[in-house]
Amino acid sequence: MATLALPKDQRFADDCSRAQIEFCNVTKLYGSVAAVRALSLTVSSGEFLTILGPSGSGKTTTLMLLAGFESPNEGDIRIAGRSVASVPSYRRDQGIVFQSYALFPHLTVRRNLEFPLEMRGMKVGERTKRVDQILERVHLSGFDGRMPSQLSGGQQQRVALARALIADPPILLLDEPLGALDRNLREQMQGEIKSLHKEFGITTVCVTHDQEEALTLSDRVVVMRAGRIEQVDTPEALYDRPATRFVATFLGEANILENSTFDVESGPIPSAGAVAMIRPERIRIGPSTGAKRVDSEERQSVSGTVNDMIYAGAVRKYQVCVGNDVLVVREHVASGKPTFLPGSEVRLDWLRSDIRFVTP
Ligand SMILES: Nc1ncnc2c1ncn2[C@@H]1O[C@H](COP(=O)(O)OP(=O)(O)OP(=O)(O)O)[C@@H](O)[C@H]1O
Ligand SMILES: [Mg+2]
């Protein structure tokens, strides 16, 4: 797709197309509330970075600061190496999809899409061509004459995405872009966003509180908590090696083996105060009798009683009482695998190397 650059004098940095975003010790206060605290973060050119965190953790504020709708009280934001402190939002050359996707309700789909191009002084003929192109890309050809109210939620979301992309910005900011969609449509749109990102290579910062979405879409994920960064890592590293208890429990399920009546035998504890953790799918469940499971150099095993069993389609989730602990075990449903009903005596075992340590 052709690049639709702003006229040179309107563009704050010529090399924006290799955008690299830097947050340097950024703090944003709302009265006495620090929505973002001493945040430092770098986003590489072409990267898809997702900010994940509970409600009120500062995700939208971080995006608003980057978009220029809010200014930091402390610290600096740089794009392509230059501070944007004095660059107003409309000059930052970013495509934005807000938490509520906010199409102009009184304008048709075509007029909504033309708006950013008009702002850039593009001629009518070129605008029409460009709108047709992007509508085709988001599978909405023929919808150009509709008003937003005549579209479904998913279609509106796609128009919002198209509008953010239409001027070919070097940076795309997405705040809960799929928040309003049901699961199927959400997954379909996730695929769409992923392929658009691959195709255009736009540096993308996406905000979500949906962990699956974050893991699926991103090159790296930032987990925020109360305005601070808790951990930044690739999706796999974040899930497999969470640094803190908060990350371990926020991202997926975790068995924290804090007060266990059994010893977790997995070598030296890496740092003082760290607690052992194991993911539910890393624990094997089997009958307490029959094929015996004994401790070995690689595996540890414990006895327990099934407290609850939940069937969830592809997986079965067990809650197993082991002493005073209740361990969650997740097992893929497969033919030939026995089901353990509540009250069953079972043996659990796991690879010692699957034990992780997290700080409180
Ligand atoms: N304009 C504002 N005035 C005062 N406080 C604000 C304002 N905007 C945000 N806050 C506060 O800053 C904190 C962070 O808000 P923010 O909108 O960034 O959270 P979020 O992580 O996007 O949450 P959500 O997942 O609910 O969208 C919250 O405590 C919020 O109440
Ligand atoms: Mg938000």
Tab-separated table of C-alpha atoms and ligand atoms in Angstrom:
chain	number	residue	atom	x	y	z
A	1	MET	CA	0.000	0.000	0.000
A	2	ALA	CA	1.311	3.444	-0.879
A	3	THR	CA	2.686	5.581	1.929
A	4	LEU	CA	0.526	8.576	2.706
A	5	ALA	CA	3.101	10.801	4.350
A	6	LEU	CA	2.172	14.169	5.735
A	7	PRO	CA	3.701	17.136	3.894
A	8	LYS	CA	7.255	17.541	5.165
A	9	ASP	CA	6.634	20.700	7.157
A	10	GLN	CA	3.745	19.085	9.018
A	11	ARG	CA	5.706	16.081	10.072
A	12	PHE	CA	7.553	16.476	13.317
A	13	ALA	CA	10.187	13.875	12.516
A	14	ASP	CA	11.119	12.627	9.089
A	15	ASP	CA	12.392	9.347	10.406
A	16	CYS	CA	9.127	8.635	12.213
A	17	SER	CA	8.575	5.648	9.958
A	18	ARG	CA	11.241	3.850	11.983
A	19	ALA	CA	9.511	4.923	15.151
A	20	GLN	CA	10.957	3.857	18.383
A	21	ILE	CA	9.093	4.897	21.491
A	22	GLU	CA	10.788	5.639	24.777
A	23	PHE	CA	9.138	6.390	28.103
A	24	CYS	CA	11.793	7.852	30.392
A	25	ASN	CA	10.807	7.836	34.048
A	26	VAL	CA	7.279	9.101	33.318
A	27	THR	CA	4.902	9.992	36.154
A	28	LYS	CA	1.320	11.177	35.735
A	29	LEU	CA	-0.632	12.460	38.719
A	30	TYR	CA	-4.356	13.116	38.907
A	31	GLY	CA	-4.554	15.121	42.124
A	32	SER	CA	-3.031	12.848	44.705
A	33	VAL	CA	-3.500	9.711	42.563
A	34	ALA	CA	-0.403	8.589	40.667
A	35	ALA	CA	-2.012	6.935	37.626
A	36	VAL	CA	1.464	6.197	36.213
A	37	ARG	CA	4.579	6.103	38.387
A	38	ALA	CA	8.190	6.398	37.207
A	39	LEU	CA	7.490	4.354	34.085
A	40	SER	CA	10.432	3.561	31.818
A	41	LEU	CA	9.867	1.498	28.711
A	42	THR	CA	11.162	1.194	25.162
A	43	VAL	CA	9.158	0.001	22.170
A	44	SER	CA	11.171	-1.071	19.140
A	45	SER	CA	10.340	-0.200	15.584
A	46	GLY	CA	7.764	-2.634	14.200
A	47	GLU	CA	7.117	-4.208	17.583
A	48	PHE	CA	3.655	-5.213	18.826
A	49	LEU	CA	3.646	-4.371	22.515
A	50	THR	CA	0.670	-4.991	24.760
A	51	ILE	CA	-0.003	-3.376	28.107
A	52	LEU	CA	-1.912	-5.722	30.373
A	53	GLY	CA	-3.195	-5.092	33.854
A	54	PRO	CA	-6.245	-4.906	36.083
A	55	SER	CA	-8.748	-2.066	35.937
A	56	GLY	CA	-7.260	1.216	37.151
A	57	SER	CA	-3.637	0.094	36.780
A	58	GLY	CA	-2.762	2.990	34.434
A	59	LYS	CA	-3.004	1.380	30.985
A	60	THR	CA	-5.191	3.996	29.305
A	61	THR	CA	-3.251	6.799	30.984
A	62	THR	CA	-0.004	5.420	29.547
A	63	LEU	CA	-1.551	5.384	26.077
A	64	MET	CA	-3.024	8.883	26.510
A	65	LEU	CA	0.425	10.187	27.449
A	66	LEU	CA	1.893	8.626	24.326
A	67	ALA	CA	-0.925	9.985	22.173
A	68	GLY	CA	-0.427	13.484	23.611
A	69	PHE	CA	-3.881	13.790	25.181
A	70	GLU	CA	-2.237	14.006	28.596
A	71	SER	CA	1.148	15.426	29.643
A	72	PRO	CA	3.464	13.820	32.180
A	73	ASN	CA	4.156	15.579	35.483
A	74	GLU	CA	7.633	14.145	35.393
A	75	GLY	CA	9.812	12.414	32.851
A	76	ASP	CA	9.859	12.497	29.078
A	77	ILE	CA	8.487	10.564	26.100
A	78	ARG	CA	10.619	10.281	22.966
A	79	ILE	CA	9.647	9.102	19.533
A	80	ALA	CA	12.427	8.296	17.099
A	81	GLY	CA	14.860	9.778	19.584
A	82	ARG	CA	13.145	13.156	19.933
A	83	SER	CA	11.141	14.431	22.862
A	84	VAL	CA	7.469	14.928	22.013
A	85	ALA	CA	6.806	17.093	25.075
A	86	SER	CA	5.959	20.084	22.870
A	87	VAL	CA	4.360	18.136	20.007
A	88	PRO	CA	0.536	18.301	20.112
A	89	SER	CA	-1.390	15.079	19.620
A	90	TYR	CA	-2.547	15.897	16.071
A	91	ARG	CA	1.085	16.257	14.987
A	92	ARG	CA	2.233	12.965	16.483
A	93	ASP	CA	1.148	11.029	13.401
A	94	GLN	CA	-0.395	8.072	15.210
A	95	GLY	CA	-3.419	5.966	14.349
A	96	ILE	CA	-5.607	5.542	17.410
A	97	VAL	CA	-8.484	3.254	18.319
A	98	PHE	CA	-9.961	4.353	21.631
A	99	GLN	CA	-11.470	2.224	24.368
A	100	SER	CA	-14.907	3.154	22.982
A	101	TYR	CA	-14.240	3.179	19.283
A	102	ALA	CA	-15.955	6.546	18.778
A	103	LEU	CA	-16.864	6.846	15.118
A	104	PHE	CA	-18.512	10.137	14.169
A	105	PRO	CA	-22.180	9.106	14.494
A	106	HIS	CA	-23.503	11.679	12.026
A	107	LEU	CA	-21.087	10.725	9.219
A	108	THR	CA	-21.241	7.752	6.856
A	109	VAL	CA	-18.534	5.100	6.940
A	110	ARG	CA	-16.888	6.740	3.907
A	111	ARG	CA	-16.905	10.197	5.494
A	112	ASN	CA	-15.546	8.756	8.742
A	113	LEU	CA	-12.672	7.209	6.829
A	114	GLU	CA	-12.021	10.250	4.649
A	115	PHE	CA	-11.669	12.547	7.622
A	116	PRO	CA	-7.988	11.848	8.449
A	117	LEU	CA	-7.116	12.122	4.743
A	118	GLU	CA	-8.901	15.440	4.394
A	119	MET	CA	-6.909	16.707	7.374
A	120	ARG	CA	-3.791	15.850	5.406
A	121	GLY	CA	-5.017	17.756	2.350
A	122	MET	CA	-5.444	14.733	0.087
A	123	LYS	CA	-7.398	15.295	-3.143
A	124	VAL	CA	-10.918	13.817	-3.550
A	125	GLY	CA	-10.034	11.237	-6.214
A	126	GLU	CA	-7.132	9.881	-4.196
A	127	ARG	CA	-9.245	9.827	-1.049
A	128	THR	CA	-11.941	7.738	-2.733
A	129	LYS	CA	-9.344	5.242	-3.932
A	130	ARG	CA	-7.732	4.994	-0.556
A	131	VAL	CA	-11.062	4.488	1.270
A	132	ASP	CA	-12.049	1.741	-1.182
A	133	GLN	CA	-8.675	0.062	-0.615
A	134	ILE	CA	-8.882	0.049	3.168
A	135	LEU	CA	-12.552	-1.029	3.189
A	136	GLU	CA	-11.605	-4.033	1.136
A	137	ARG	CA	-8.773	-4.772	3.551
A	138	VAL	CA	-11.156	-4.920	6.540
A	139	HIS	CA	-13.797	-6.852	4.546
A	140	LEU	CA	-16.320	-3.995	4.465
A	141	SER	CA	-16.519	-3.146	0.758
A	142	GLY	CA	-20.038	-1.956	-0.004
A	143	PHE	CA	-20.628	-0.615	3.510
A	144	ASP	CA	-19.335	2.868	2.718
A	145	GLY	CA	-22.783	4.491	2.562
A	146	ARG	CA	-23.945	3.230	5.956
A	147	MET	CA	-24.151	5.269	9.125
A	148	PRO	CA	-22.299	3.819	12.174
A	149	SER	CA	-25.651	3.068	13.848
A	150	GLN	CA	-26.475	0.774	10.924
A	151	LEU	CA	-23.438	-1.412	11.631
A	152	SER	CA	-22.902	-4.243	14.110
A	153	GLY	CA	-20.388	-3.796	16.927
A	154	GLY	CA	-17.771	-5.831	15.087
A	155	GLN	CA	-18.280	-3.856	11.873
A	156	GLN	CA	-17.940	-0.563	13.768
A	157	GLN	CA	-14.759	-1.875	15.352
A	158	ARG	CA	-13.376	-2.693	11.907
A	159	VAL	CA	-14.237	0.796	10.623
A	160	ALA	CA	-12.452	2.279	13.655
A	161	LEU	CA	-9.412	0.149	12.868
A	162	ALA	CA	-9.555	1.145	9.201
A	163	ARG	CA	-9.752	4.816	10.166
A	164	ALA	CA	-6.701	4.453	12.404
A	165	LEU	CA	-4.745	2.798	9.588
A	166	ILE	CA	-5.923	4.832	6.627
A	167	ALA	CA	-3.207	7.478	6.680
A	168	ASP	CA	-0.519	4.812	7.040
A	169	PRO	CA	0.803	6.035	10.392
A	170	PRO	CA	4.126	4.741	11.715
A	171	ILE	CA	2.549	4.146	15.139
A	172	LEU	CA	-0.767	2.520	16.012
A	173	LEU	CA	-2.327	2.865	19.470
A	174	LEU	CA	-5.154	0.520	20.445
A	175	ASP	CA	-7.098	0.784	23.701
A	176	GLU	CA	-9.231	-2.317	24.272
A	177	PRO	CA	-9.915	-2.446	20.537
A	178	LEU	CA	-11.993	-5.616	20.810
A	179	GLY	CA	-13.674	-4.920	24.133
A	180	ALA	CA	-17.200	-4.827	22.740
A	181	LEU	CA	-17.054	-8.096	20.813
A	182	ASP	CA	-18.178	-11.623	21.600
A	183	ARG	CA	-15.615	-14.398	21.774
A	184	ASN	CA	-15.847	-15.630	18.162
A	185	LEU	CA	-15.719	-12.202	16.614
A	186	ARG	CA	-12.978	-11.236	19.007
A	187	GLU	CA	-10.810	-14.124	17.881
A	188	GLN	CA	-11.525	-13.329	14.244
A	189	MET	CA	-10.527	-9.691	14.786
A	190	GLN	CA	-7.408	-10.707	16.712
A	191	GLY	CA	-6.338	-12.622	13.608
A	192	GLU	CA	-7.163	-9.560	11.508
A	193	ILE	CA	-5.114	-7.213	13.694
A	194	LYS	CA	-2.232	-9.653	13.678
A	195	SER	CA	-2.182	-9.941	9.908
A	196	LEU	CA	-2.538	-6.164	9.486
A	197	HIS	CA	0.417	-5.696	11.808
A	198	LYS	CA	2.453	-8.217	9.876
A	199	GLU	CA	1.554	-6.605	6.571
A	200	PHE	CA	2.112	-2.970	7.545
A	201	GLY	CA	4.840	-3.473	10.169
A	202	ILE	CA	3.417	-0.619	12.252
A	203	THR	CA	4.839	-0.135	15.728
A	204	THR	CA	1.786	-0.988	17.814
A	205	VAL	CA	0.988	-0.334	21.449
A	206	CYS	CA	-2.171	-2.134	22.512
A	207	VAL	CA	-3.977	-1.980	25.842
A	208	THR	CA	-6.092	-4.852	27.060
A	209	HIS	CA	-7.137	-6.636	30.211
A	210	ASP	CA	-7.682	-9.851	28.252
A	211	GLN	CA	-4.672	-12.058	28.940
A	212	GLU	CA	-5.303	-14.435	26.078
A	213	GLU	CA	-5.448	-11.529	23.651
A	214	ALA	CA	-2.174	-10.163	25.035
A	215	LEU	CA	-0.417	-13.511	24.713
A	216	THR	CA	-1.775	-14.144	21.200
A	217	LEU	CA	-1.014	-10.787	19.619
A	218	SER	CA	2.157	-9.472	21.156
A	219	ASP	CA	5.888	-9.576	20.653
A	220	ARG	CA	6.203	-8.419	24.249
A	221	VAL	CA	3.760	-7.829	27.081
A	222	VAL	CA	3.997	-5.263	29.872
A	223	VAL	CA	2.146	-6.164	33.054
A	224	MET	CA	1.125	-3.051	34.992
A	225	ARG	CA	-0.003	-2.845	38.585
A	226	ALA	CA	-1.026	0.346	40.370
A	227	GLY	CA	0.728	2.591	37.853
A	228	ARG	CA	3.987	0.659	37.814
A	229	ILE	CA	5.483	-1.912	35.512
A	230	GLU	CA	5.540	-5.266	37.238
A	231	GLN	CA	7.275	-7.192	34.421
A	232	VAL	CA	8.022	-6.823	30.701
A	233	ASP	CA	8.741	-9.937	28.682
A	234	THR	CA	7.798	-12.077	25.705
A	235	PRO	CA	4.428	-13.831	26.179
A	236	GLU	CA	6.111	-17.184	26.677
A	237	ALA	CA	8.668	-15.959	29.177
A	238	LEU	CA	6.002	-14.060	31.092
A	239	TYR	CA	3.780	-17.108	31.413
A	240	ASP	CA	6.534	-19.646	31.954
A	241	ARG	CA	8.793	-17.566	34.189
A	242	PRO	CA	6.706	-14.947	35.995
A	243	ALA	CA	8.889	-12.868	38.275
A	244	THR	CA	6.284	-12.015	40.877
A	245	ARG	CA	3.314	-13.626	42.529
A	246	PHE	CA	1.093	-10.933	41.019
A	247	VAL	CA	2.189	-11.766	37.451
A	248	ALA	CA	1.886	-15.517	38.105
A	249	THR	CA	-1.698	-15.230	39.316
A	250	PHE	CA	-2.818	-12.438	36.970
A	251	LEU	CA	-1.605	-14.254	33.888
A	252	GLY	CA	-3.247	-17.651	33.999
A	253	GLU	CA	-3.681	-19.797	37.064
A	254	ALA	CA	-0.939	-20.620	39.521
A	255	ASN	CA	-0.554	-22.971	42.479
A	256	ILE	CA	1.421	-21.038	45.068
A	257	LEU	CA	3.101	-23.581	47.328
A	258	GLU	CA	3.548	-21.305	50.270
A	259	ASN	CA	2.302	-23.160	53.305
A	260	SER	CA	2.385	-26.669	51.915
A	261	THR	CA	2.527	-29.603	54.267
A	262	PHE	CA	4.961	-31.230	51.836
A	263	ASP	CA	8.422	-29.906	51.047
A	264	VAL	CA	8.945	-28.611	47.568
A	265	GLU	CA	12.141	-30.317	46.603
A	266	SER	CA	13.537	-28.377	43.732
A	267	GLY	CA	16.964	-27.158	44.635
A	268	PRO	CA	17.992	-23.909	46.262
A	269	ILE	CA	15.501	-21.031	46.582
A	270	PRO	CA	16.888	-18.329	44.281
A	271	SER	CA	16.109	-15.300	46.433
A	272	ALA	CA	15.067	-14.670	50.003
A	273	GLY	CA	11.296	-14.513	50.438
A	274	ALA	CA	10.565	-16.186	47.089
A	275	VAL	CA	7.767	-18.767	47.053
A	276	ALA	CA	7.411	-21.876	44.893
A	277	MET	CA	4.776	-21.931	42.153
A	278	ILE	CA	3.594	-24.498	39.623
A	279	ARG	CA	1.124	-24.104	36.754
A	280	PRO	CA	-1.961	-26.401	36.860
A	281	GLU	CA	-1.154	-28.001	33.485
A	282	ARG	CA	2.288	-29.040	34.725
A	283	ILE	CA	0.800	-31.371	37.335
A	284	ARG	CA	-0.088	-34.960	36.373
A	285	ILE	CA	-2.995	-36.711	38.037
A	286	GLY	CA	-3.340	-40.478	38.368
A	287	PRO	CA	-4.931	-43.147	40.555
A	288	SER	CA	-3.451	-43.638	44.017
A	289	THR	CA	-3.244	-47.392	43.434
A	290	GLY	CA	-2.108	-49.446	40.474
A	291	ALA	CA	0.798	-48.108	38.426
A	292	LYS	CA	2.865	-46.642	41.215
A	293	ARG	CA	4.300	-43.199	40.969
A	294	VAL	CA	7.340	-42.780	43.118
A	295	ASP	CA	9.599	-39.850	43.642
A	296	SER	CA	12.623	-39.820	41.427
A	297	GLU	CA	15.416	-37.446	40.694
A	298	GLU	CA	13.216	-35.744	38.080
A	299	ARG	CA	9.748	-36.036	39.590
A	300	GLN	CA	8.105	-35.337	42.907
A	301	SER	CA	4.773	-36.889	43.865
A	302	VAL	CA	2.154	-36.328	46.575
A	303	SER	CA	-1.141	-38.008	47.566
A	304	GLY	CA	-4.415	-36.147	47.611
A	305	THR	CA	-8.193	-36.311	47.483
A	306	VAL	CA	-10.247	-34.833	44.644
A	307	ASN	CA	-12.388	-32.036	45.993
A	308	ASP	CA	-13.972	-30.927	42.753
A	309	MET	CA	-13.891	-31.680	39.026
A	310	ILE	CA	-14.974	-29.197	36.380
A	311	TYR	CA	-15.408	-30.236	32.781
A	312	ALA	CA	-14.665	-27.383	30.370
A	313	GLY	CA	-14.698	-28.904	26.886
A	314	ALA	CA	-11.074	-29.475	25.956
A	315	VAL	CA	-9.861	-29.638	29.540
A	316	ARG	CA	-10.827	-31.031	32.922
A	317	LYS	CA	-9.963	-29.002	35.933
A	318	TYR	CA	-9.477	-30.716	39.270
A	319	GLN	CA	-9.185	-29.269	42.722
A	320	VAL	CA	-7.193	-31.672	44.814
A	321	CYS	CA	-6.730	-31.450	48.582
A	322	VAL	CA	-3.172	-32.208	49.594
A	323	GLY	CA	-2.865	-31.742	53.353
A	324	ASN	CA	-4.127	-28.217	53.988
A	325	ASP	CA	-3.549	-27.136	50.393
A	326	VAL	CA	-5.895	-27.219	47.453
A	327	LEU	CA	-3.959	-27.708	44.226
A	328	VAL	CA	-5.517	-26.971	40.853
A	329	VAL	CA	-4.701	-29.492	38.136
A	330	ARG	CA	-5.617	-28.971	34.492
A	331	GLU	CA	-5.635	-31.969	32.208
A	332	HIS	CA	-6.451	-32.211	28.509
A	333	VAL	CA	-9.413	-34.452	27.866
A	334	ALA	CA	-8.388	-37.471	25.808
A	335	SER	CA	-9.916	-40.856	25.176
A	336	GLY	CA	-8.641	-43.507	27.541
A	337	LYS	CA	-7.838	-41.044	30.322
A	338	PRO	CA	-9.708	-41.847	33.526
A	339	THR	CA	-11.921	-39.238	35.157
A	340	PHE	CA	-11.529	-38.766	38.900
A	341	LEU	CA	-14.740	-37.879	40.678
A	342	PRO	CA	-14.889	-35.875	43.916
A	343	GLY	CA	-13.784	-38.047	46.813
A	344	SER	CA	-11.313	-40.092	44.730
A	345	GLU	CA	-7.899	-40.732	46.196
A	346	VAL	CA	-5.266	-39.666	43.666
A	347	ARG	CA	-1.574	-39.245	43.243
A	348	LEU	CA	-0.219	-36.014	41.780
A	349	ASP	CA	3.244	-35.653	40.357
A	350	TRP	CA	5.312	-33.092	38.516
A	351	LEU	CA	8.740	-32.468	37.129
A	352	ARG	CA	10.896	-30.787	39.730
A	353	SER	CA	12.152	-28.520	36.942
A	354	ASP	CA	8.594	-27.193	36.465
A	355	ILE	CA	8.669	-25.503	39.863
A	356	ARG	CA	9.191	-21.722	39.584
A	357	PHE	CA	9.965	-19.217	42.280
A	358	VAL	CA	8.173	-15.893	42.464
A	359	THR	CA	8.745	-12.923	44.741
A	360	PRO	CA	5.812	-11.739	46.879
B	1	LIG	N1	-9.045	12.197	34.240
B	1	LIG	C1	-8.801	11.578	35.404
B	1	LIG	N2	-8.946	12.229	36.576
B	1	LIG	C2	-8.691	11.629	37.759
B	1	LIG	N3	-8.273	10.366	37.878
B	1	LIG	C3	-8.094	9.669	36.757
B	1	LIG	C4	-8.368	10.218	35.451
B	1	LIG	N4	-8.111	9.274	34.525
B	1	LIG	C5	-7.722	8.190	35.198
B	1	LIG	N5	-7.709	8.399	36.521
B	1	LIG	C6	-7.299	7.443	37.577
B	1	LIG	O1	-6.020	6.956	37.243
B	1	LIG	C7	-5.924	5.553	37.480
B	1	LIG	C8	-5.553	4.825	36.195
B	1	LIG	O2	-6.612	4.947	35.267
B	1	LIG	P1	-6.568	4.337	33.815
B	1	LIG	O3	-7.731	4.843	33.059
B	1	LIG	O4	-5.228	4.580	33.225
B	1	LIG	O5	-6.732	2.780	34.145
B	1	LIG	P2	-6.834	1.521	33.163
B	1	LIG	O6	-5.698	0.614	33.519
B	1	LIG	O7	-6.946	1.958	31.754
B	1	LIG	O8	-8.188	0.830	33.665
B	1	LIG	P3	-9.387	0.092	32.819
B	1	LIG	O9	-8.909	-1.321	32.611
B	1	LIG	O10	-10.515	0.142	33.801
B	1	LIG	O11	-9.645	0.846	31.573
B	1	LIG	C9	-7.260	5.144	38.078
B	1	LIG	O12	-7.142	5.122	39.478
B	1	LIG	C10	-8.203	6.237	37.612
B	1	LIG	O13	-9.260	6.410	38.529
B	2	MG	MG	-8.511	1.855	30.315
